[in-house]
CSV table of C-alpha atoms in Angstrom, one decimal:
chain,number,residue,atom,x,y,z
A,1,MET,CA,84.7,121.5,152.7
A,2,ALA,CA,82.5,121.4,149.6
A,3,ALA,CA,80.1,119.0,151.5
A,4,ALA,CA,80.1,121.1,154.7
A,5,GLU,CA,80.1,124.6,153.2
A,6,GLY,CA,78.7,124.1,149.7
A,7,SER,CA,75.4,125.1,148.1
A,8,GLY,CA,73.6,122.1,149.3
A,9,ARG,CA,73.8,123.3,152.9
A,10,HIS,CA,72.0,126.7,152.3
A,11,ARG,CA,68.3,126.7,153.2
A,12,ALA,CA,67.4,128.9,150.1
A,13,PHE,CA,69.1,126.4,147.8
A,14,LYS,CA,67.3,123.5,149.5
A,15,ARG,CA,64.0,125.2,148.9
A,16,LEU,CA,64.8,125.6,145.2
A,17,VAL,CA,65.7,122.0,144.6
A,18,ALA,CA,63.7,120.1,147.1
A,19,GLY,CA,60.7,122.3,147.8
A,20,ALA,CA,57.9,123.6,145.5
A,21,PRO,CA,59.5,126.8,144.2
A,22,VAL,CA,57.5,129.1,141.8
A,23,LEU,CA,59.0,129.3,138.4
A,24,ARG,CA,60.1,132.9,138.8
A,25,ASP,CA,62.3,132.0,141.7
A,26,LEU,CA,64.0,129.3,139.7
A,27,ALA,CA,64.4,131.7,136.8
A,28,ASP,CA,65.9,134.3,139.1
A,29,ALA,CA,68.4,131.8,140.3
A,30,ILE,CA,69.3,130.8,136.8
A,31,HIS,CA,69.9,134.4,135.7
A,32,LEU,CA,72.1,135.2,138.6
A,33,ILE,CA,74.1,132.0,138.2
A,34,CYS,CA,74.5,133.0,134.6
A,35,ILE,CA,76.0,136.4,135.7
A,36,LEU,CA,78.3,134.7,138.1
A,37,HIS,CA,79.5,131.7,136.0
A,38,GLY,CA,78.2,132.1,132.5
A,39,GLN,CA,81.0,134.3,131.2
A,40,PHE,CA,84.2,133.1,129.5
A,41,PRO,CA,86.9,132.8,130.7
A,42,GLY,CA,85.8,131.5,134.1
A,43,VAL,CA,87.8,130.3,137.0
A,44,ILE,CA,88.3,126.8,135.5
A,45,ASP,CA,89.5,128.3,132.2
A,46,LEU,CA,92.1,130.4,134.1
A,47,VAL,CA,93.5,127.6,136.3
A,48,ALA,CA,96.1,126.3,133.8
A,49,SER,CA,97.7,129.7,133.3
A,50,HIS,CA,97.6,130.8,137.0
A,51,SER,CA,98.2,127.7,139.1
A,52,GLY,CA,101.3,125.9,137.7
A,53,ILE,CA,99.2,123.1,136.3
A,54,PRO,CA,100.2,122.1,132.7
A,55,ALA,CA,97.5,123.1,130.2
A,56,ASP,CA,97.5,119.5,128.9
A,57,HIS,CA,96.9,118.0,132.3
A,58,PRO,CA,93.9,115.6,131.9
A,59,TRP,CA,91.9,117.1,134.8
A,60,VAL,CA,92.3,120.6,133.4
A,61,GLN,CA,91.3,119.5,129.9
A,62,ASN,CA,88.3,117.6,131.2
A,63,ALA,CA,87.2,120.3,133.6
A,64,ARG,CA,87.4,123.0,130.9
A,65,ALA,CA,85.5,121.0,128.3
A,66,GLY,CA,83.0,119.9,130.9
A,67,PHE,CA,82.3,123.4,132.2
A,68,ALA,CA,82.0,124.7,128.7
A,69,PHE,CA,79.2,122.2,128.2
A,70,GLU,CA,77.6,123.3,131.5
A,71,ARG,CA,77.9,126.9,130.6
A,72,ALA,CA,76.1,126.3,127.3
A,73,TYR,CA,73.4,124.4,129.1
A,74,LEU,CA,73.0,127.2,131.7
A,75,VAL,CA,72.7,129.8,129.0
A,76,ARG,CA,70.1,127.7,127.1
A,77,ILE,CA,68.0,127.5,130.3
A,78,ALA,CA,68.4,131.2,130.9
A,79,VAL,CA,67.1,132.0,127.4
A,80,ALA,CA,64.1,129.7,127.9
A,81,ALA,CA,63.3,131.2,131.2
A,82,GLY,CA,62.7,134.6,129.7
A,83,PRO,CA,63.6,138.0,131.4
A,84,MET,CA,64.9,138.2,134.9
A,85,PRO,CA,61.9,138.6,137.3
A,86,SER,CA,61.2,142.2,138.2
A,87,THR,CA,62.4,142.7,141.8
A,88,PRO,CA,62.8,145.7,144.0
A,89,GLY,CA,66.5,146.7,144.2
A,90,GLN,CA,67.3,145.1,140.8
A,91,ALA,CA,70.3,147.3,140.1
A,92,GLU,CA,71.8,146.7,143.5
A,93,SER,CA,71.4,142.9,143.1
A,94,GLU,CA,73.0,142.9,139.7
A,95,ALA,CA,75.9,145.0,141.0
A,96,THR,CA,76.4,142.6,143.9
A,97,VAL,CA,76.6,139.5,141.6
A,98,ILE,CA,79.0,141.3,139.2
A,99,ALA,CA,81.2,142.1,142.2
A,100,GLN,CA,81.0,138.4,143.1
A,101,ARG,CA,82.0,137.5,139.6
A,102,HIS,CA,85.0,139.8,139.8
A,103,ALA,CA,86.0,138.2,143.1
A,104,VAL,CA,85.9,134.7,141.5
A,105,GLU,CA,87.9,136.0,138.6
A,106,MET,CA,90.5,137.3,141.0
A,107,LEU,CA,90.8,133.8,142.5
A,108,GLY,CA,91.4,132.4,139.1
A,109,ARG,CA,94.0,134.9,138.3
A,110,SER,CA,95.8,134.7,141.6
A,111,ASP,CA,99.6,134.3,141.4
A,112,ARG,CA,99.5,132.5,144.8
A,113,THR,CA,100.2,128.9,143.8
A,114,GLY,CA,97.2,126.7,144.6
A,115,CYS,CA,94.6,129.4,145.0
A,116,ALA,CA,93.2,129.1,141.5
A,117,LEU,CA,93.2,125.3,141.8
A,118,GLY,CA,91.3,125.4,145.0
A,119,ALA,CA,88.7,127.7,143.5
A,120,ALA,CA,88.3,125.6,140.4
A,121,ALA,CA,88.2,122.3,142.3
A,122,ALA,CA,85.5,123.8,144.6
A,123,LEU,CA,83.5,124.9,141.6
A,124,VAL,CA,83.6,121.5,140.1
A,125,LEU,CA,82.5,119.8,143.3
A,126,ASP,CA,79.8,122.3,144.2
A,127,TRP,CA,78.5,122.3,140.6
A,128,ALA,CA,77.2,118.8,141.3
A,129,GLU,CA,74.7,120.4,143.6
A,130,ILE,CA,74.0,123.4,141.3
A,131,ARG,CA,73.4,121.1,138.4
A,132,GLY,CA,70.4,119.7,140.2
A,133,LEU,CA,68.9,123.2,140.2
A,134,LEU,CA,69.6,123.6,136.5
A,135,ASP,CA,67.9,120.2,135.8
A,136,THR,CA,64.9,121.1,138.0
A,137,THR,CA,64.4,124.4,136.1
A,138,ALA,CA,64.9,122.7,132.7
A,139,ASP,CA,62.2,120.2,133.6
A,140,ARG,CA,59.8,122.9,134.8
A,141,LEU,CA,60.3,124.8,131.5
A,142,GLY,CA,59.6,121.7,129.5
A,143,LEU,CA,63.1,121.5,127.9
A,144,ILE,CA,64.5,118.2,126.7
A,145,ASP,CA,65.7,115.7,129.3
A,146,PRO,CA,68.7,117.1,131.1
A,147,PRO,CA,72.0,115.9,129.5
A,148,GLY,CA,74.6,114.1,131.5
A,149,THR,CA,77.4,116.1,133.0
A,150,MET,CA,80.9,115.9,131.5
A,151,LEU,CA,82.7,117.4,134.5
A,152,PRO,CA,85.4,115.4,136.3
A,153,ALA,CA,84.2,113.0,139.0
A,154,SER,CA,84.8,114.1,142.6
A,155,THR,CA,87.5,111.3,142.9
A,156,ALA,CA,89.4,112.8,140.0
A,157,THR,CA,89.2,116.3,141.5
A,158,ALA,CA,90.4,115.0,144.9
A,159,ALA,CA,93.2,113.2,143.1
A,160,VAL,CA,94.5,116.2,141.2
A,161,VAL,CA,94.5,118.3,144.4
A,162,SER,CA,96.5,115.5,146.2
A,163,GLU,CA,98.9,115.3,143.3
A,164,LEU,CA,99.6,119.0,143.1
A,165,VAL,CA,99.6,119.9,146.8
A,166,THR,CA,103.3,119.3,147.5
A,167,ARG,CA,103.9,121.9,150.2
A,168,PRO,CA,102.0,123.3,153.2
A,169,ALA,CA,101.9,126.7,151.6
A,170,ILE,CA,100.2,125.3,148.5
A,171,GLU,CA,97.7,123.4,150.7
A,172,ARG,CA,96.8,126.7,152.5
A,173,ALA,CA,96.3,128.4,149.2
A,174,VAL,CA,94.1,125.6,147.8
A,175,LEU,CA,92.0,125.8,150.9
A,176,PHE,CA,91.7,129.5,150.7
A,177,GLY,CA,90.7,129.5,147.1
A,178,ALA,CA,88.1,126.8,147.7
A,179,GLN,CA,86.7,128.5,150.8
A,180,GLN,CA,86.4,131.9,149.0
A,181,LEU,CA,84.6,130.3,146.0
A,182,LEU,CA,82.1,128.5,148.3
A,183,LEU,CA,81.5,131.8,150.2
A,184,GLN,CA,80.6,133.5,146.9
A,185,HIS,CA,78.0,130.7,146.3
A,186,GLN,CA,76.6,131.1,149.8
A,187,GLY,CA,76.3,134.8,149.2
A,188,LEU,CA,74.4,134.1,146.0
A,189,TRP,CA,71.8,131.9,147.7
A,190,THR,CA,71.3,134.5,150.4
A,191,LEU,CA,70.8,137.2,147.8
A,192,LEU,CA,68.3,135.0,146.0
A,193,GLU,CA,66.4,134.4,149.2
A,194,ALA,CA,66.2,138.1,149.9
A,195,ARG,CA,65.0,138.8,146.3
A,196,ALA,CA,62.3,136.2,146.6
A,197,GLU,CA,61.1,137.8,149.9
A,198,ALA,CA,61.2,141.2,148.3
A,199,ARG,CA,59.0,140.0,145.4
A,200,GLY,CA,56.6,138.5,147.9
A,201,ARG,CA,56.2,141.9,149.7
A,202,SER,CA,55.9,144.0,146.5
């Protein structure tokens, strides 16, 4: 699902990582990603208390520590990028991403066993794509060489899902959480595409 419906499939994301984007489009993406995932606690921080996974489970510990590292890297890039680019409909855009963040938090706080795990696993898997955008922006800004990621490998993430999905109901909840998280990412890239077009017209 992450491969088929993740960020790497969206045309706006492809333009940001593989095209020749202007720096303000990259900065805009970084700032909106920061609104969506730069807050604590995030969906990965919430997974231990809302999914039935023990807090000392190795995947949980590695994912939380790894994403804390990614969050700090994201914030550092956002600071280096300067203010969010002026764009028509700014208030509406920010409100949209804040609503997306609330939706992601609701996935992380869900009492439906497996939902939070699905969302957290999807974020870890899709972040492998998003990390490329962070690294591209860091390079354009002249920051130090991008650090290596500390997030769990895709094989470890797949293993923990297989370990904890013991009933069809849990499997459905995991798939729901993952799908909803990926939909929020797709919505983010669509919004960024619209904002870039609006700046081009203004």
